[in-house]
PDB file of C-alpha atoms in Angstrom:
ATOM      1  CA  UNK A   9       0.000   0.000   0.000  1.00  0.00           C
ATOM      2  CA  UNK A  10       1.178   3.374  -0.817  1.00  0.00           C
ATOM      3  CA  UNK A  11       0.902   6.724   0.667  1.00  0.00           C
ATOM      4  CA  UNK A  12      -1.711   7.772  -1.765  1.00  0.00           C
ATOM      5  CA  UNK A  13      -4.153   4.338  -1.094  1.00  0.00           C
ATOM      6  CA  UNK A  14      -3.826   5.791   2.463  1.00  0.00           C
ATOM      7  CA  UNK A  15      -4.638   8.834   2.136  1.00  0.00           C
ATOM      8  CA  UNK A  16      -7.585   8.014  -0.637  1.00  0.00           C
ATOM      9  CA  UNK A  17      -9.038   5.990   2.257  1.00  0.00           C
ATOM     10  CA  UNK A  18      -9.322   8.826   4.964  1.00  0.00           C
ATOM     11  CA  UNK A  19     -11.535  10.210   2.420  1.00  0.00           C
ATOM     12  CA  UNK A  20     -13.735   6.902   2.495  1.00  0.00           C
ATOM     13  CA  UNK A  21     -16.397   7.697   5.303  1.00  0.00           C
ATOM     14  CA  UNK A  22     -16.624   3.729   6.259  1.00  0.00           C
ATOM     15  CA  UNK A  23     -12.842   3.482   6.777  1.00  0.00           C
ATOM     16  CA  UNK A  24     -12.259   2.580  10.346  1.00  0.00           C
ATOM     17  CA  UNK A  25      -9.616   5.645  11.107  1.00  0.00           C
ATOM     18  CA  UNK A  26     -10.610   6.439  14.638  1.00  0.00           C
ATOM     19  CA  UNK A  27      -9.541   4.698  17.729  1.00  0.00           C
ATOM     20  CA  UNK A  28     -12.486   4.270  20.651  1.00  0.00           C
ATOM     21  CA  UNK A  29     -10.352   7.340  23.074  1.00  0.00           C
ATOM     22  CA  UNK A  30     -10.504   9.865  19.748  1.00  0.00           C
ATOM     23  CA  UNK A  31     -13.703   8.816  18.912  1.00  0.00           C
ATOM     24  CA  UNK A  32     -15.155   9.664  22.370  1.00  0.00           C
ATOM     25  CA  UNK A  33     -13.125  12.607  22.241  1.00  0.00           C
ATOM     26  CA  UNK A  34     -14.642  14.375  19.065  1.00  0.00           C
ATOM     27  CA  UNK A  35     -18.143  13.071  20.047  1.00  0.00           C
ATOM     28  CA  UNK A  36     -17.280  14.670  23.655  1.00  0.00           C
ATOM     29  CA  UNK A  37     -19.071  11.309  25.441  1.00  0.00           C
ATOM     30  CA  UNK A  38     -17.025   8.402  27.054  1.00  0.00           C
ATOM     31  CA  UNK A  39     -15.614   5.480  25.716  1.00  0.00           C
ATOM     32  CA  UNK A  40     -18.850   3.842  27.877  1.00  0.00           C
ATOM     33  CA  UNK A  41     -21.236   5.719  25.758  1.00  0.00           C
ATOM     34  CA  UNK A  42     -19.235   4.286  22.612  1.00  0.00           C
ATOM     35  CA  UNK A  43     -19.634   0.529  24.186  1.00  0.00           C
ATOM     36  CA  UNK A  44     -23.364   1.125  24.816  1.00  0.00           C
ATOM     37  CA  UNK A  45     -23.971   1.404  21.452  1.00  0.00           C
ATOM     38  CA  UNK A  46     -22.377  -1.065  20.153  1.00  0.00           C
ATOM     39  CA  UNK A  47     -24.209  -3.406  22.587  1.00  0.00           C
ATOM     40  CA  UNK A  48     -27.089  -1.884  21.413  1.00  0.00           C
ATOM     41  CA  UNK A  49     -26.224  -3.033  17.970  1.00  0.00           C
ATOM     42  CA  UNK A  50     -26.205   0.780  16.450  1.00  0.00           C
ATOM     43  CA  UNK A  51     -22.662   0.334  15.228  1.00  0.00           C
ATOM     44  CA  UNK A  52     -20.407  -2.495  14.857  1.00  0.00           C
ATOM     45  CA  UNK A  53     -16.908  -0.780  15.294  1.00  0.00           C
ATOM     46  CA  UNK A  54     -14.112  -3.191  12.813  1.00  0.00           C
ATOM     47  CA  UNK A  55     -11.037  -4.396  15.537  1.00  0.00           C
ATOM     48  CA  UNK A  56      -7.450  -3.986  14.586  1.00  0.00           C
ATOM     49  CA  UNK A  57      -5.011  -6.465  15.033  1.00  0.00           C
ATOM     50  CA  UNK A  58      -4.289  -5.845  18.446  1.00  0.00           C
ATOM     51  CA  UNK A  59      -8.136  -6.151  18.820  1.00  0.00           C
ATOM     52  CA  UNK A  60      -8.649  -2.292  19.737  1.00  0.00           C
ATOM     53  CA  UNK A  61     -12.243  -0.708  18.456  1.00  0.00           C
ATOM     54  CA  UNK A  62     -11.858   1.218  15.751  1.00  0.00           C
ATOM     55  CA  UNK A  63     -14.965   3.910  13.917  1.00  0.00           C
ATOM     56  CA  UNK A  64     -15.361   5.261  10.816  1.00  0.00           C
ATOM     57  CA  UNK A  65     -16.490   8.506  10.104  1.00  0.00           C
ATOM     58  CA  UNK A  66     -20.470   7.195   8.794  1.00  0.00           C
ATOM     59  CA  UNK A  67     -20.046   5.484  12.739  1.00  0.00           C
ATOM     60  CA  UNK A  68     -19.743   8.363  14.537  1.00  0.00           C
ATOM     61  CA  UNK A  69     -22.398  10.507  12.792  1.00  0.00           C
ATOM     62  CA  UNK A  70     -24.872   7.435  13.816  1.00  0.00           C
ATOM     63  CA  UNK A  71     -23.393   7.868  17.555  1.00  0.00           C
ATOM     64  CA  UNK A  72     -23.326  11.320  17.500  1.00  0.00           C
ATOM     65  CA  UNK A  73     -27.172  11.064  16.517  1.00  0.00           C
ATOM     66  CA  UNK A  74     -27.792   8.318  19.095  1.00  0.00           C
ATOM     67  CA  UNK A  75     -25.862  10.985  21.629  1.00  0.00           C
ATOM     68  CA  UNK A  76     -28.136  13.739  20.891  1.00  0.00           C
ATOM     69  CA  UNK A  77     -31.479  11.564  21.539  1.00  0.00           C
ATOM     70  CA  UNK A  78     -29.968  10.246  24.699  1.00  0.00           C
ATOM     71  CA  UNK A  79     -29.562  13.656  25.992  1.00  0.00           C
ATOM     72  CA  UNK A  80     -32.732  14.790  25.426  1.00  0.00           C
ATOM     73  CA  UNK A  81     -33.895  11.893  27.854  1.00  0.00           C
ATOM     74  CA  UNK A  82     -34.802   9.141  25.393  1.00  0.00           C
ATOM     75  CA  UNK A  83     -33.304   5.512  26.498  1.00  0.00           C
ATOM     76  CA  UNK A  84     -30.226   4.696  24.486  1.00  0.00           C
ATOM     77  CA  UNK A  85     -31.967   1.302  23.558  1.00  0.00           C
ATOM     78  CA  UNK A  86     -34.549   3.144  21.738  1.00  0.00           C
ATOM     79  CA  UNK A  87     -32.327   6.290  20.696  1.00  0.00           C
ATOM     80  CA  UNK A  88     -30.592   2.962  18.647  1.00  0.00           C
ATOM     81  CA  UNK A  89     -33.524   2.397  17.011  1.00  0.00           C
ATOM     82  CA  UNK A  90     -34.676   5.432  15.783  1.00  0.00           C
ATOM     83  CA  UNK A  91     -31.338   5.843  14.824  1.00  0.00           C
ATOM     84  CA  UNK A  92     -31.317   2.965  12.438  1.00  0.00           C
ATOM     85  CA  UNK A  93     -34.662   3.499  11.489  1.00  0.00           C
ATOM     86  CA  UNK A  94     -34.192   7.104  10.496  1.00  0.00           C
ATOM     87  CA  UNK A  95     -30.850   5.728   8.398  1.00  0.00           C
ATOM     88  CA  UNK A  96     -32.651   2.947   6.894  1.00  0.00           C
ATOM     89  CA  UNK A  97     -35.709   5.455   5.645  1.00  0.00           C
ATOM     90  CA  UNK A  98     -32.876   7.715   4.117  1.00  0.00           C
ATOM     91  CA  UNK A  99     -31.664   4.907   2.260  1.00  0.00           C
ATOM     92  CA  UNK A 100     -34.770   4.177   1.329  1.00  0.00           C
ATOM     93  CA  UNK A 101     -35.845   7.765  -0.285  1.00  0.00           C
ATOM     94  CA  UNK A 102     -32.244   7.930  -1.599  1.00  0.00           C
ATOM     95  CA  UNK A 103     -32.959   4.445  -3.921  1.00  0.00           C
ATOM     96  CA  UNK A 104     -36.421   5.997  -4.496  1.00  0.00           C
ATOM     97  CA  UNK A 105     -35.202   9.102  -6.061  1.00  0.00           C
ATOM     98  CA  UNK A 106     -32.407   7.263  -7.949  1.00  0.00           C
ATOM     99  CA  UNK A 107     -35.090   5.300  -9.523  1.00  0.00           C
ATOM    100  CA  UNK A 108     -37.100   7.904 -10.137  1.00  0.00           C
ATOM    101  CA  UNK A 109     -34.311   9.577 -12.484  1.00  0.00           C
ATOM    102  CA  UNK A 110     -33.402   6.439 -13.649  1.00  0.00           C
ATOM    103  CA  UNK A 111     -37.262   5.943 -15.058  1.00  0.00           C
ATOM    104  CA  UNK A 112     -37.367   9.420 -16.284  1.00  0.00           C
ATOM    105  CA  UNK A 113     -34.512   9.239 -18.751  1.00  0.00           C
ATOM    106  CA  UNK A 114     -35.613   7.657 -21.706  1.00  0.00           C
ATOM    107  CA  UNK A 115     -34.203   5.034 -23.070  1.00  0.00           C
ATOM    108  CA  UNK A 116     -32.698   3.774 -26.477  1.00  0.00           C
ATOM    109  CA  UNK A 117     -34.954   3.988 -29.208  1.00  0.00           C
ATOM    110  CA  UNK A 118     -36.244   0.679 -30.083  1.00  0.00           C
ATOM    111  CA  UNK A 119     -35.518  -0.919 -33.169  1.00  0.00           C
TER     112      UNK A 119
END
């Protein structure tokens, strides 16, 4: 691997580039909090060799969300939940809208 294939992937938002103490740190909740959620089956962090938790950038936006329904006083069972279900709708209107376009554009003539 070159330096370039490294940097490319930083760029890649479900490259695993944050250890569990710097992801805590930017999401300004513990490494607990991080655990929780993972319990909770909201994210599923990849494990380096040494077996250390490590989050990708699409992983802590999911947290971060989880973090903010949790501190408005909603159980972090359920804050998982609406978590994934809010990700799995925007999926959802994202394939929608691609097809949409998709049926739009004509195609090729037929023959």
């Amino acid at each position: 691997m070159t330096a370039d294939d490294s940097f490319d992937r930083l760029d890649d938002d479900d490259y695993p580039a944050y250890t569990m103490g710097r992801a805590a740190e930017m999401l300004g909740t513990t490494q607990g909090f991080l655990r929780a959620v993972g319990e909770a089956r909201l994210i599923t962090p990849l494990r380096s060799a040494g077996g250390h938790r490590r989050y990708s950038r699409y992983q802590l936006r999911m947290a971060a969300r989880a973090r903010e329904l949790v501190d408005q006083g909603t159980p972090i069972e359920a804050a998982c939940r609406i978590v994934i279900l809010e990700d799995q709708l925007e999926e959802a209107q994202r394939i929608n809208a691609e097809y949409r376009r998709t049926a739009r554009t004509p195609g090729p003539p037929a023959a």
